[in-house]
XYZ file of C-alpha atoms in Angstrom:
333
model
C -0.162 0.056 0.101
C 2.450 2.065 1.077
C 4.560 1.721 -2.389
C 1.206 1.896 -4.055
C 0.744 5.240 -2.511
C 3.971 6.512 -3.370
C 3.715 5.826 -7.078
C 0.613 8.045 -7.242
C 1.921 10.496 -5.253
C 4.665 10.566 -7.530
C 2.599 10.866 -10.452
C 0.381 13.523 -9.202
C 3.762 15.270 -8.420
C 4.934 14.576 -11.964
C 1.239 15.945 -13.928
C 1.256 19.159 -11.199
C 4.888 19.581 -11.998
C 4.259 19.591 -16.089
C 1.514 22.341 -15.318
C 3.373 24.298 -13.581
C 5.915 24.325 -16.032
C 3.885 24.950 -18.551
C 2.652 27.883 -16.678
C 5.727 29.124 -15.852
C 6.500 28.815 -19.595
C 3.914 30.984 -20.844
C 3.086 33.317 -17.559
C 1.637 36.095 -17.598
C 0.130 37.460 -20.738
C -1.413 41.064 -21.505
C -4.025 41.040 -24.282
C -5.195 44.117 -25.974
C -8.650 44.537 -26.674
C -10.084 47.492 -28.914
C -13.012 49.112 -28.745
C -15.239 47.449 -31.210
C -17.064 44.209 -31.050
C -15.350 41.601 -32.926
C -11.903 43.257 -31.375
C -13.358 42.592 -27.632
C -14.731 39.114 -28.656
C -11.116 38.003 -30.528
C -9.602 39.331 -27.720
C -11.814 36.837 -25.148
C -11.813 33.778 -26.875
C -7.230 34.527 -26.564
C -7.751 35.041 -22.821
C -9.673 31.706 -22.555
C -7.351 29.859 -24.902
C -4.213 30.990 -23.646
C -5.237 30.243 -20.280
C -7.481 27.319 -20.081
C -5.177 25.664 -22.998
C -1.575 26.437 -22.566
C -1.896 27.184 -18.615
C -1.266 30.466 -19.363
C -2.137 33.807 -17.121
C -3.671 35.896 -19.426
C -5.603 39.414 -18.920
C -6.601 41.725 -20.924
C -6.225 45.249 -21.039
C -8.297 48.201 -22.436
C -7.099 50.308 -25.371
C -6.713 51.427 -29.016
C -5.163 51.199 -32.361
C -2.941 53.685 -32.196
C -1.828 53.829 -28.411
C -1.514 49.839 -28.339
C 0.450 49.512 -32.006
C 2.598 52.347 -30.625
C 2.957 51.248 -27.553
C 4.040 47.852 -28.753
C 6.112 49.307 -31.146
C 8.338 51.281 -29.387
C 7.898 49.464 -25.537
C 6.880 45.619 -26.887
C 3.480 45.818 -24.504
C 1.153 44.411 -24.414
C 2.187 40.490 -25.681
C -0.768 40.660 -28.086
C -2.729 42.489 -30.185
C -5.374 40.602 -31.903
C -6.743 42.757 -34.517
C -4.712 45.235 -35.106
C -5.343 47.340 -38.184
C -2.150 47.749 -39.488
C -2.868 50.015 -42.704
C -3.563 53.004 -40.346
C 0.121 52.996 -38.787
C 1.961 51.556 -41.659
C 5.256 53.666 -40.551
C 4.949 52.659 -36.706
C 4.474 49.330 -38.059
C 7.446 49.404 -40.069
C 9.448 50.810 -37.796
C 8.163 48.468 -34.563
C 9.312 45.348 -36.922
C 12.285 46.588 -38.079
C 13.550 47.359 -34.940
C 12.702 43.555 -33.897
C 10.552 44.653 -31.144
C 6.826 43.508 -32.813
C 6.386 40.071 -35.062
C 3.075 39.419 -37.097
C 1.632 36.191 -36.742
C -1.115 35.829 -39.090
C -4.418 37.268 -39.416
C -7.489 36.605 -37.331
C -9.789 38.191 -40.482
C -7.679 37.012 -43.581
C -10.955 38.666 -45.617
C -9.634 41.720 -44.756
C -11.750 44.615 -43.253
C -14.072 45.729 -45.741
C -15.866 49.334 -46.796
C -17.501 50.807 -49.458
C -21.230 51.586 -50.247
C -24.023 48.718 -49.678
C -27.114 47.555 -51.004
C -29.497 44.915 -49.593
C -29.147 41.567 -51.171
C -32.964 42.072 -52.045
C -32.547 45.305 -54.179
C -29.802 43.252 -56.033
C -31.506 40.581 -56.991
C -34.093 42.967 -57.594
C -31.876 44.615 -60.071
C -29.235 42.327 -61.454
C -27.475 45.249 -63.452
C -26.479 47.100 -60.433
C -22.667 45.911 -59.069
C -20.761 48.751 -59.291
C -21.294 52.485 -58.110
C -21.344 54.042 -61.686
C -24.139 51.230 -62.251
C -25.852 53.272 -58.853
C -25.991 55.969 -60.342
C -27.993 55.693 -63.015
C -30.536 54.940 -60.878
C -31.198 58.178 -58.263
C -35.788 56.760 -58.873
C -35.056 53.745 -57.326
C -33.370 55.450 -54.069
C -35.609 58.025 -53.738
C -34.490 60.595 -50.455
C -37.161 61.093 -48.105
C -37.667 64.607 -47.613
C -36.800 65.367 -51.737
C -38.349 62.312 -53.622
C -36.228 63.860 -57.263
C -33.271 63.152 -55.758
C -31.414 59.926 -54.714
C -29.915 59.253 -51.656
C -27.139 57.468 -50.241
C -26.756 57.624 -46.413
C -22.889 58.836 -44.946
C -21.549 58.276 -41.438
C -20.745 60.968 -39.070
C -18.785 63.143 -39.524
C -15.348 62.383 -37.493
C -15.088 58.852 -39.517
C -12.612 58.564 -42.094
C -15.256 56.348 -44.202
C -17.332 59.534 -44.579
C -14.777 61.444 -45.883
C -13.785 58.544 -48.375
C -17.770 58.564 -49.288
C -17.827 62.490 -49.354
C -14.778 62.096 -51.981
C -16.526 59.218 -54.145
C -19.915 61.210 -54.629
C -17.323 63.975 -55.976
C -15.524 61.914 -58.254
C -18.362 59.727 -59.546
C -20.327 63.397 -59.912
C -23.366 62.319 -57.636
C -24.908 65.489 -57.844
C -24.926 65.854 -61.067
C -26.399 62.868 -61.633
C -28.851 63.466 -59.223
C -28.032 62.195 -56.014
C -27.303 63.270 -52.534
C -25.632 62.495 -49.346
C -27.762 61.995 -46.156
C -25.888 62.976 -42.742
C -26.954 60.243 -40.316
C -25.486 62.223 -37.475
C -24.172 59.190 -36.033
C -23.200 55.194 -35.882
C -26.649 55.101 -33.887
C -27.957 57.010 -36.277
C -26.865 55.437 -39.689
C -27.370 51.625 -38.031
C -30.987 53.116 -36.904
C -31.483 54.306 -40.836
C -30.297 50.941 -42.300
C -32.136 48.769 -40.024
C -35.067 50.762 -40.507
C -35.529 50.856 -44.074
C -34.109 46.785 -44.091
C -37.264 45.894 -41.904
C -39.523 47.737 -44.191
C -37.896 46.252 -47.346
C -37.107 49.803 -49.106
C -34.510 50.422 -51.451
C -31.421 51.971 -50.090
C -27.922 52.632 -50.427
C -25.428 53.201 -47.528
C -21.797 53.594 -46.371
C -20.870 50.651 -44.072
C -18.526 48.346 -43.352
C -17.351 44.440 -42.133
C -16.899 42.608 -40.247
C -20.027 44.164 -37.672
C -23.016 42.959 -35.994
C -25.485 44.392 -38.587
C -24.121 42.899 -41.545
C -24.463 39.695 -39.377
C -28.316 40.470 -38.789
C -28.828 41.921 -42.392
C -28.170 40.209 -45.791
C -26.309 43.031 -48.014
C -24.212 42.946 -51.007
C -21.547 45.453 -51.424
C -21.021 47.292 -54.267
C -17.816 47.253 -56.857
C -15.910 51.493 -57.387
C -15.583 49.765 -60.873
C -11.978 51.112 -60.882
C -8.753 49.443 -59.539
C -7.260 51.152 -56.242
C -4.335 53.903 -57.112
C -2.858 53.661 -53.464
C -1.201 57.380 -54.387
C -4.268 58.938 -55.564
C -6.565 57.244 -52.627
C -3.518 59.414 -50.202
C -3.328 62.103 -52.084
C -7.135 63.274 -52.539
C -9.512 60.182 -51.545
C -8.863 60.314 -47.932
C -8.558 64.664 -47.866
C -11.744 66.010 -46.906
C -10.292 69.666 -48.533
C -8.952 68.322 -51.583
C -11.162 69.572 -54.192
C -10.577 67.756 -56.687
C -10.852 63.827 -56.458
C -11.018 61.134 -59.232
C -12.678 57.576 -59.087
C -11.305 55.559 -57.107
C -10.961 51.631 -55.568
C -11.610 51.422 -51.745
C -9.122 48.891 -50.319
C -8.953 46.250 -48.282
C -7.785 47.198 -45.253
C -4.814 45.003 -43.748
C -5.927 42.961 -40.269
C -2.835 40.808 -38.680
C -2.544 39.755 -35.168
C 0.341 41.488 -33.739
C 2.868 39.971 -30.786
C 5.425 41.147 -28.860
C 8.727 40.255 -30.118
C 9.899 38.959 -26.263
C 6.868 37.191 -25.743
C 7.517 35.358 -28.770
C 10.752 34.424 -27.675
C 10.159 33.005 -24.101
C 6.494 31.347 -25.186
C 6.735 27.706 -26.438
C 6.166 27.058 -30.033
C 2.564 25.458 -29.609
C 1.380 29.316 -27.881
C 2.383 31.192 -31.516
C 1.228 27.938 -33.612
C -2.438 28.295 -31.858
C -1.936 32.649 -32.872
C -1.196 32.177 -36.327
C -3.755 29.526 -37.247
C -6.473 31.350 -35.553
C -8.861 33.013 -38.189
C -12.214 32.944 -38.840
C -14.405 34.860 -42.145
C -16.068 37.904 -41.966
C -19.189 36.160 -42.409
C -18.548 34.138 -38.675
C -17.767 36.779 -37.061
C -20.177 38.830 -38.492
C -23.312 36.282 -37.437
C -21.333 36.488 -34.053
C -21.827 39.911 -33.567
C -25.101 39.811 -34.135
C -25.774 37.138 -31.554
C -24.066 38.953 -29.050
C -25.920 42.253 -29.780
C -29.296 40.505 -29.937
C -28.218 38.581 -27.059
C -26.454 41.682 -25.067
C -23.706 39.927 -24.955
C -20.007 40.901 -23.376
C -16.964 39.879 -25.452
C -16.690 37.055 -22.468
C -19.922 35.453 -23.528
C -19.310 35.735 -27.217
C -16.177 33.837 -27.132
C -18.055 31.320 -24.509
C -20.517 31.006 -27.264
C -18.501 30.690 -30.303
C -16.182 27.912 -28.645
C -19.823 26.104 -27.381
C -21.050 26.214 -31.080
C -18.230 26.122 -33.498
C -16.028 22.984 -31.863
C -14.753 21.875 -35.388
C -13.463 25.067 -36.255
C -11.340 26.230 -32.976
C -9.797 22.544 -32.197
C -7.884 22.535 -35.980
C -6.214 25.465 -34.080
C -4.605 23.988 -31.074
C -3.362 20.994 -29.790
C -5.271 17.974 -28.951
C -4.485 18.294 -25.360
C -5.208 21.917 -25.152
C -8.604 20.803 -26.722
C -9.439 18.763 -24.089
C -8.519 21.352 -21.322
C -10.326 24.017 -23.289
C -13.995 21.758 -23.879
C -13.581 20.715 -20.142
C -13.073 24.730 -19.071
C -16.423 25.709 -20.873
């Protein structure tokens, strides 16, 4: 019996020692959560998977794009920015990468951040000839403004948004006013969402500036209109994104690059299994749109959304982690 107890204690001790070693190898981890829904849910997803699956002591730190990426590039903190829109700070990201403070380890959203002008799917199906912005602008009568039926209306975002500026500049570039259209200032994010939701529920024709991934596009089936021209990066920077520029040209809206950024010191101290997970972990815009729609409908937090995803999409996330980690994560749910 003493030998059996000793053997059992030794076995338990080895398991405990392995668990402590795994935790020590990963250690404390800071994960940046940006102030939008998709970033909130993926930061919580990383926290749950790293803690439950890989023995980390991960905590979330609240931030925003510019200060978080700048801090990582200059100071190597926080350890992980799961959803970094790096086209907003290309010079900062390049400097941090060149100087060995940050590394890119794949993309959580390989579809990229997609902005542009959108129409409901039911409108696209009823009018299959409308595929591009020039196609749309031939039909102001199909999208009448509520206050002036003689003009077509395009719902724009609130003042201060980059997408609002670009929409205004593309409206000029494609001669929207001359073709019988007007831009409608929706006043706020809530105003834009409310205007779109109201029109969609009534099955009205409308066109609006919007972007993906978002909860609204998870709830309502929308189709993005092509600009009909390729992106000219120099022209985009010169005029399409500059509110005061008087002579914008038609241009294609570029897809925003979204990656996971990791601080170089963190990447060097954790095991390869953690880095492999961060490199594999990705989902489509359609997947996250639907998840965010569920979160919105259920007033769910980022943590709630992450747990819901883990419970409902086991085949997806189990491909990101080791079999051993998958067992631990599933047991923790």
